Short mmCIF file of C-alpha atoms and ligand atoms in Angstrom, two decimals:
data_model
loop_
_atom_site.label_atom_id
_atom_site.label_comp_id
_atom_site.label_asym_id
_atom_site.label_seq_id
_atom_site.Cartn_x
_atom_site.Cartn_y
_atom_site.Cartn_z
CA MET W 91 153.79 89.34 80.74
CA ASN W 92 156.89 89.07 78.05
CA TYR W 93 157.87 85.77 76.65
CA PHE W 94 161.43 84.81 75.58
CA SER W 95 162.60 81.48 74.14
CA CYS W 96 165.49 80.09 75.87
CA SER W 97 168.01 77.50 74.59
CA CYS W 98 169.54 74.89 76.84
CA ASN W 99 172.14 72.25 75.72
CA GLN W 100 172.05 73.74 72.57
CA LYS W 101 168.38 72.99 71.88
CA MET W 102 165.51 75.18 72.42
CA VAL W 103 163.43 73.89 75.34
CA ASP W 104 160.99 76.11 76.36
CA TRP W 105 159.47 79.31 76.98
CA ILE W 106 160.27 81.59 79.98
CA ILE W 107 157.66 83.76 81.29
CA VAL W 108 158.98 87.28 82.41
CA MET W 109 157.00 89.35 84.73
CA ASP W 110 156.45 93.09 83.57
CA LYS W 111 158.26 94.97 86.31
CA ALA W 112 156.87 98.31 85.27
CA LYS W 113 153.16 96.87 84.85
CA LEU W 114 153.24 95.56 88.22
CA GLU W 115 154.72 98.78 89.83
CA THR W 116 152.07 101.01 87.91
CA ARG W 117 149.31 98.37 89.52
CA VAL W 118 150.66 98.67 92.95
CA HIS W 119 150.71 102.38 92.89
CA ARG W 120 146.80 102.41 91.64
CA LEU W 121 146.39 100.13 94.67
CA ILE W 122 148.03 102.30 97.30
CA PHE W 123 147.05 105.66 95.76
CA GLU W 124 146.99 108.68 98.31
CA GLY W 125 143.72 108.70 100.41
CA LYS W 126 142.47 105.23 98.87
CA GLY W 127 142.00 101.74 100.25
CA ILE W 128 140.97 98.14 99.53
CA LEU W 129 137.90 96.82 100.32
CA ALA W 130 138.17 92.95 101.12
CA ALA W 131 134.79 91.46 99.78
CA ASP W 132 136.38 87.98 99.36
CA GLU W 133 134.36 86.13 102.07
CA SER W 134 134.54 82.45 101.26
CA THR W 135 131.22 80.67 101.29
CA GLY W 136 131.76 79.65 104.78
CA SER W 137 132.49 83.20 105.89
CA ILE W 138 129.68 85.13 104.06
CA LYS W 139 127.20 82.64 105.58
CA LYS W 140 128.44 83.51 108.86
CA ARG W 141 128.15 87.09 108.52
CA PHE W 142 124.61 86.90 106.69
CA ASP W 143 123.63 84.29 109.70
CA SER W 144 124.50 87.15 112.15
CA VAL W 145 121.86 89.54 110.15
CA GLY W 146 119.31 86.70 109.42
CA VAL W 147 119.73 86.84 105.65
CA ALA W 148 119.68 83.35 103.85
CA SER W 149 123.02 82.83 102.37
CA THR W 150 122.42 82.17 98.78
CA PRO W 151 124.41 82.96 95.72
CA GLU W 152 121.75 85.68 94.64
CA ASN W 153 121.76 87.31 98.01
CA HIS W 154 125.55 87.44 97.79
CA ARG W 155 125.13 89.19 94.47
CA LEU W 156 122.53 91.49 95.64
CA TYR W 157 124.78 92.46 98.67
CA ARG W 158 128.07 92.77 96.84
CA GLN W 159 126.03 94.78 94.13
CA MET W 160 124.97 97.45 97.00
CA LEU W 161 128.64 97.89 98.08
CA PHE W 162 130.10 98.12 94.64
CA THR W 163 127.54 100.49 93.21
CA THR W 164 127.72 103.01 96.32
CA PRO W 165 127.70 106.27 94.58
CA ASN W 166 131.27 107.88 94.50
CA ILE W 167 132.87 104.98 96.44
CA LYS W 168 135.92 105.31 94.02
CA ASN W 169 136.80 108.62 95.80
CA PHE W 170 137.97 105.95 98.78
CA ILE W 171 138.54 102.63 97.25
CA SER W 172 141.04 101.97 95.09
CA GLY W 173 140.44 98.28 94.67
CA VAL W 174 138.05 95.28 95.46
CA ILE W 175 139.10 91.59 96.24
CA LEU W 176 136.39 89.40 95.01
CA PHE W 177 135.75 85.81 95.64
CA ASP W 178 135.40 83.14 92.71
CA GLU W 179 131.87 83.33 92.86
CA THR W 180 131.48 87.05 92.90
CA ILE W 181 134.30 87.44 89.75
CA ARG W 182 131.66 85.49 87.66
CA GLN W 183 128.55 87.28 88.85
CA ASN W 184 126.88 90.16 87.14
CA THR W 185 125.24 93.48 88.00
CA ASP W 186 121.20 93.72 87.40
CA GLY W 187 122.22 95.10 83.98
CA GLY W 188 124.09 92.32 83.38
CA ILE W 189 127.62 93.73 83.31
CA ALA W 190 129.93 91.21 85.19
CA PHE W 191 131.37 92.66 88.36
CA PRO W 192 135.03 93.07 87.13
CA ASP W 193 133.88 95.19 84.43
CA CYS W 194 131.53 97.08 86.26
CA LEU W 195 134.32 98.15 88.90
CA ALA W 196 137.01 98.41 86.21
CA LYS W 197 134.44 101.31 84.79
CA ILE W 198 134.41 103.30 87.65
CA GLY W 199 138.22 103.17 88.41
CA ILE W 200 138.37 100.49 90.82
CA THR W 201 140.76 97.64 90.07
CA PRO W 202 139.48 94.01 90.61
CA GLY W 203 141.28 91.55 92.16
CA ILE W 204 140.80 88.22 93.55
CA LYS W 205 141.37 85.60 96.38
CA VAL W 206 143.09 82.72 94.78
CA ASP W 207 143.78 80.47 97.98
CA MET W 208 141.46 77.47 98.75
CA GLY W 209 141.70 78.22 102.62
CA ALA W 210 143.43 77.34 105.56
CA LYS W 211 143.16 73.65 106.50
CA ASP W 212 144.64 71.68 109.70
CA MET W 213 147.88 70.88 109.27
CA ALA W 214 149.01 67.53 109.40
CA ASN W 215 151.27 66.44 112.60
CA PHE W 216 150.65 69.98 113.89
CA PRO W 217 147.81 69.85 116.01
CA GLY W 218 146.01 73.24 116.41
CA GLU W 219 147.73 74.88 113.30
CA LYS W 220 146.89 75.74 109.82
CA ILE W 221 148.29 75.40 106.34
CA THR W 222 146.95 77.38 103.44
CA GLU W 223 146.16 75.10 100.57
CA GLY W 224 145.84 76.00 96.52
CA LEU W 225 149.05 75.91 94.86
CA ASP W 226 148.14 72.88 92.59
CA SER W 227 147.03 74.32 89.37
CA LEU W 228 147.13 77.88 90.52
CA ARG W 229 148.85 78.86 87.24
CA GLU W 230 145.93 77.75 85.19
CA ARG W 231 143.42 79.35 87.59
CA LEU W 232 145.38 82.91 87.46
CA SER W 233 145.01 82.60 83.69
CA ASP W 234 141.34 82.00 83.84
CA TYR W 235 141.32 84.97 86.40
CA VAL W 236 143.28 87.45 83.94
CA ASN W 237 140.59 86.89 81.26
CA LEU W 238 137.80 87.70 83.96
CA GLY W 239 139.45 91.18 84.35
CA ALA W 240 141.54 90.58 87.76
CA GLU W 241 144.69 92.69 88.04
CA PHE W 242 145.93 91.55 91.68
CA THR W 243 145.46 88.27 93.93
CA LYS W 244 145.31 87.57 97.47
CA TRP W 245 146.39 84.53 99.69
CA ARG W 246 145.75 84.54 103.42
CA ALA W 247 147.95 82.45 105.82
CA VAL W 248 146.77 81.71 109.23
CA ILE W 249 149.18 81.95 112.20
CA LYS W 250 147.84 81.19 115.74
CA ILE W 251 149.59 82.27 118.96
CA ASP W 252 149.45 79.94 122.02
CA LYS W 253 151.85 78.84 124.55
CA ASP W 254 153.88 76.54 122.20
CA LEU W 255 152.74 78.05 118.97
CA PRO W 256 153.36 78.98 116.19
CA THR W 257 155.88 76.23 115.33
CA ASP W 258 158.70 76.90 113.03
CA GLY W 259 157.17 73.96 110.80
CA CYS W 260 154.30 75.85 110.52
CA ILE W 261 155.88 79.18 109.85
CA TYR W 262 157.92 77.52 106.87
CA ALA W 263 155.43 75.82 105.28
CA ASN W 264 152.98 78.99 105.22
CA CYS W 265 155.86 81.35 103.98
CA GLU W 266 156.91 78.85 101.24
CA ALA W 267 153.12 78.90 100.19
CA LEU W 268 153.04 82.34 100.15
CA ALA W 269 156.12 83.03 98.09
CA ARG W 270 155.16 80.39 95.56
CA PHE W 271 151.55 82.19 95.16
CA ALA W 272 153.42 85.60 94.74
CA ALA W 273 155.83 84.33 92.12
CA LEU W 274 153.06 82.69 90.46
CA SER W 275 150.94 85.96 90.36
CA GLN W 276 153.75 88.11 89.32
CA GLU W 277 154.42 85.67 86.40
CA GLN W 278 151.18 86.87 84.92
CA ASP W 279 151.56 90.53 86.13
CA MET W 280 148.97 90.40 88.63
CA VAL W 281 150.06 92.06 92.02
CA PRO W 282 150.05 89.76 95.06
CA ILE W 283 148.85 90.59 98.06
CA VAL W 284 150.46 88.70 100.57
CA GLU W 285 148.75 87.83 103.60
CA PRO W 286 150.44 86.25 106.73
CA GLU W 287 147.65 86.84 109.27
CA VAL W 288 148.79 86.71 112.68
CA LEU W 289 145.40 86.06 114.69
CA MET W 290 144.48 88.33 117.48
CA GLU W 291 142.13 85.74 119.03
CA GLY W 292 144.00 84.36 122.31
CA SER W 293 145.04 85.75 125.49
CA HIS W 294 148.63 86.70 124.44
CA THR W 295 150.23 89.94 125.58
CA LEU W 296 151.38 92.64 122.97
CA GLU W 297 154.78 91.85 123.30
CA ARG W 298 154.34 88.09 122.25
CA SER W 299 152.35 89.36 119.37
CA ALA W 300 155.22 91.63 118.60
CA GLU W 301 157.72 88.48 118.69
CA VAL W 302 155.49 86.34 116.79
CA SER W 303 154.90 89.01 114.01
CA LYS W 304 158.56 89.70 113.55
CA ARG W 305 159.46 85.82 113.36
CA MET W 306 156.74 85.48 110.72
CA MET W 307 157.66 88.53 108.70
CA LYS W 308 161.54 87.66 108.72
CA ASN W 309 160.67 84.18 107.45
CA LEU W 310 158.37 85.50 104.85
CA PHE W 311 160.78 87.90 103.43
CA ILE W 312 163.66 85.44 103.16
CA ALA W 313 161.15 82.95 101.29
CA LEU W 314 160.01 85.53 99.00
CA SER W 315 163.54 86.56 98.33
CA ARG W 316 164.39 82.61 97.64
CA HIS W 317 161.34 82.47 95.12
CA ARG W 318 162.70 85.76 93.49
CA VAL W 319 159.39 87.66 93.99
CA TYR W 320 159.89 91.23 92.83
CA ILE W 321 159.35 93.22 96.17
CA LYS W 322 158.32 96.58 94.32
CA GLY W 323 155.53 94.66 92.65
CA MET W 324 153.81 93.35 95.56
CA LEU W 325 151.70 94.49 98.74
CA LEU W 326 151.67 93.12 102.19
CA LYS W 327 148.44 92.51 104.05
CA ALA W 328 149.12 92.38 107.67
CA SER W 329 147.37 92.50 111.22
CA TRP W 330 148.37 94.90 113.72
CA VAL W 331 150.70 93.87 116.59
CA HIS W 332 147.94 93.72 119.12
CA PRO W 333 147.41 91.90 122.52
CA GLY W 334 145.07 88.80 122.49
CA PHE W 335 141.47 89.60 122.60
CA ASP W 336 141.35 87.66 125.87
CA TYR W 337 144.14 89.46 127.36
CA PRO W 338 142.92 91.59 130.20
CA GLU W 339 144.95 94.60 129.64
CA LYS W 340 143.70 96.36 126.56
CA SER W 341 146.34 98.52 124.58
CA ASP W 342 145.22 101.88 123.23
CA SER W 343 145.77 102.92 119.46
CA LYS W 344 148.79 104.68 119.84
CA GLU W 345 150.64 101.90 121.67
CA ILE W 346 149.44 99.19 119.01
CA ALA W 347 150.74 101.95 116.26
CA LYS W 348 154.00 102.37 117.92
CA THR W 349 154.64 98.61 118.46
CA THR W 350 153.40 97.83 114.91
CA LEU W 351 155.69 100.46 113.53
CA ARG W 352 158.81 99.41 115.77
CA VAL W 353 158.38 95.63 114.54
CA PHE W 354 157.88 96.60 110.78
CA LYS W 355 161.19 98.62 111.00
CA GLU W 356 162.93 95.70 112.43
CA VAL W 357 162.13 93.13 109.50
CA LEU W 358 160.37 94.88 106.44
CA PRO W 359 162.82 95.78 103.50
CA ASP W 360 162.45 99.62 102.56
CA GLU W 361 161.58 98.72 98.91
CA LEU W 362 158.31 97.30 99.78
CA PRO W 363 155.88 99.89 98.37
CA GLY W 364 153.02 99.29 101.16
CA VAL W 365 151.49 97.68 103.76
CA VAL W 366 147.40 97.26 103.71
CA PHE W 367 146.16 95.93 107.06
CA LEU W 368 143.26 93.62 107.89
CA SER W 369 140.73 94.39 110.85
CA GLY W 370 140.80 91.01 112.16
CA GLY W 371 137.79 91.34 114.64
CA ASP W 372 138.64 94.84 115.77
CA SER W 373 135.72 97.07 115.57
CA PRO W 374 135.39 99.42 112.61
CA GLU W 375 135.99 102.35 114.84
CA ASP W 376 139.17 100.81 116.59
CA SER W 377 140.38 99.62 113.14
CA THR W 378 140.33 103.16 111.65
CA ASP W 379 142.00 104.79 114.70
CA HIS W 380 144.63 102.00 114.63
CA LEU W 381 145.51 103.61 110.88
CA ASP W 382 145.10 107.12 111.82
CA LYS W 383 147.66 106.47 114.91
CA LEU W 384 150.04 104.79 112.63
CA ASN W 385 150.03 107.24 110.01
CA GLU W 386 150.72 110.00 112.71
CA LEU W 387 154.03 108.62 113.10
CA GLU W 388 157.05 109.90 111.48
CA ASN W 389 159.75 108.46 109.18
CA ILE W 390 157.58 105.62 107.59
CA PRO W 391 159.37 104.23 104.35
CA TRP W 392 156.06 102.61 103.27
CA LYS W 393 152.49 103.58 102.51
CA LEU W 394 150.17 102.27 105.13
CA SER W 395 146.62 101.78 103.85
CA PHE W 396 143.55 99.42 104.68
CA SER W 397 142.10 96.38 103.10
CA PHE W 398 139.55 95.89 105.62
CA GLY W 399 136.42 93.27 105.33
CA ARG W 400 134.45 93.66 108.25
CA ALA W 401 135.72 97.10 109.52
CA LEU W 402 134.22 98.35 105.92
CA GLN W 403 131.38 96.45 105.60
CA GLU W 404 129.97 95.81 109.18
CA PRO W 405 127.59 98.99 109.55
CA ALA W 406 126.25 98.55 105.91
CA LEU W 407 125.53 94.82 106.35
CA LYS W 408 123.49 95.31 109.51
CA ALA W 409 121.29 98.29 107.70
CA TRP W 410 120.99 96.37 104.61
CA VAL W 411 119.48 93.05 106.09
CA GLY W 412 118.70 91.68 102.64
CA LYS W 413 115.99 94.47 101.92
CA SER W 414 116.06 96.42 98.66
CA GLU W 415 114.45 99.44 100.63
CA ASN W 416 117.59 99.66 103.15
CA ILE W 417 120.25 99.77 100.10
CA ALA W 418 120.40 103.76 100.14
CA HIS W 419 121.01 103.74 103.90
CA ALA W 420 123.53 100.92 103.80
CA GLN W 421 125.45 102.33 100.97
CA GLN W 422 125.61 105.75 102.90
CA LEU W 423 127.07 103.80 105.96
CA PHE W 424 129.82 102.24 103.72
CA TYR W 425 130.57 105.29 102.11
CA GLU W 426 131.34 106.93 105.42
CA ARG W 427 133.56 104.14 106.96
CA ALA W 428 135.35 104.29 103.45
CA ARG W 429 135.41 107.71 103.83
CA LEU W 430 136.85 107.58 107.63
CA ASN W 431 139.47 105.15 106.88
CA SER W 432 140.40 107.57 103.83
CA LEU W 433 141.29 110.07 106.47
CA ALA W 434 143.10 107.84 108.53
CA ARG W 435 145.78 107.31 105.66
CA SER W 436 146.88 110.76 106.35
CA GLY W 437 146.34 110.51 110.14
CA ASP W 438 143.44 113.04 109.91
CA TYR W 439 140.84 110.89 111.28
P1 13P T 293 138.95 91.59 108.19
O1 13P T 293 138.98 93.05 107.89
O2 13P T 293 137.30 91.18 107.96
O3 13P T 293 139.99 91.03 108.92
O4 13P T 293 139.13 90.71 106.61
C1 13P T 293 140.28 91.14 105.73
C2 13P T 293 140.52 89.92 105.14
O5 13P T 293 140.71 89.96 103.73
C3 13P T 293 140.99 88.77 105.73
O6 13P T 293 141.51 87.96 104.56
#
């Protein structure tokens, strides 16, 4: 970052911190490099417990460390993974050899990043809706993460679709928080991954998902512009435009891809460098297929990549089940999912 003195009312009053746009752009391009994607390994303490419970592994900090070490040290994984999103606990942990995880990743050419939101909490006066917290002291926490080696950040907002949801109040509050988070990240030359997750849980149709996604994105880019966020220095993390899991009529990947692209073209600025997708509860195979079909379409102004959590990790977690003798097999499965998603980046899955 660059510091400039500034004067106001003839008096030197402050230092203005100005983002380094070139540095942000370089970092963005490393993250969305051709054929690579981002591993979301930033499950909060509650989410990792759910994942570990599903395979009967005790959710302790040491088991989290062993599991993440297994993922990060998968041989040649850097061929398909450009960056990893870490959780606060993980960014402070080390490999068996005593190397801090961010340093271990950077050494093999993978950019370390960090989830900085403090979770989605019930929104007062808005039953059934969530607001993501974590803006208080964020500037100081970001400095700490820079010192620990993080080069990018993530903040997730959660938007639920129901008969009368989402409300304008929930959309406005979450977009404002996402934009403030993005501005604070860029101030310290960290690339913000801005994630307005429109949930796929529910019984809504594909068209209703399209309508809500469009409304959310439109408001988001207005908020980002209000907060002077440098669009070329950020990435959007999005859900597919997808019918609710409980809607009886399933859509195939071609339809999901076509509808997602239609909505994006209506609302996303061309200058946005890229969109990375979350998997949101779809199977690993379906998630890869959606991305593949999307990248088969023509005239796409942005790079379309992956930032999956479950869809990259699920087979490896099931194979690992906390046992060191399973590490090699689990790593093979993780490598294979990453390889297939790499192919989907060019529609070659
Ligand atoms: P899933 O791919 O498991 O949905 O997680 C991605 C993520 O980072 C959600 O914030």
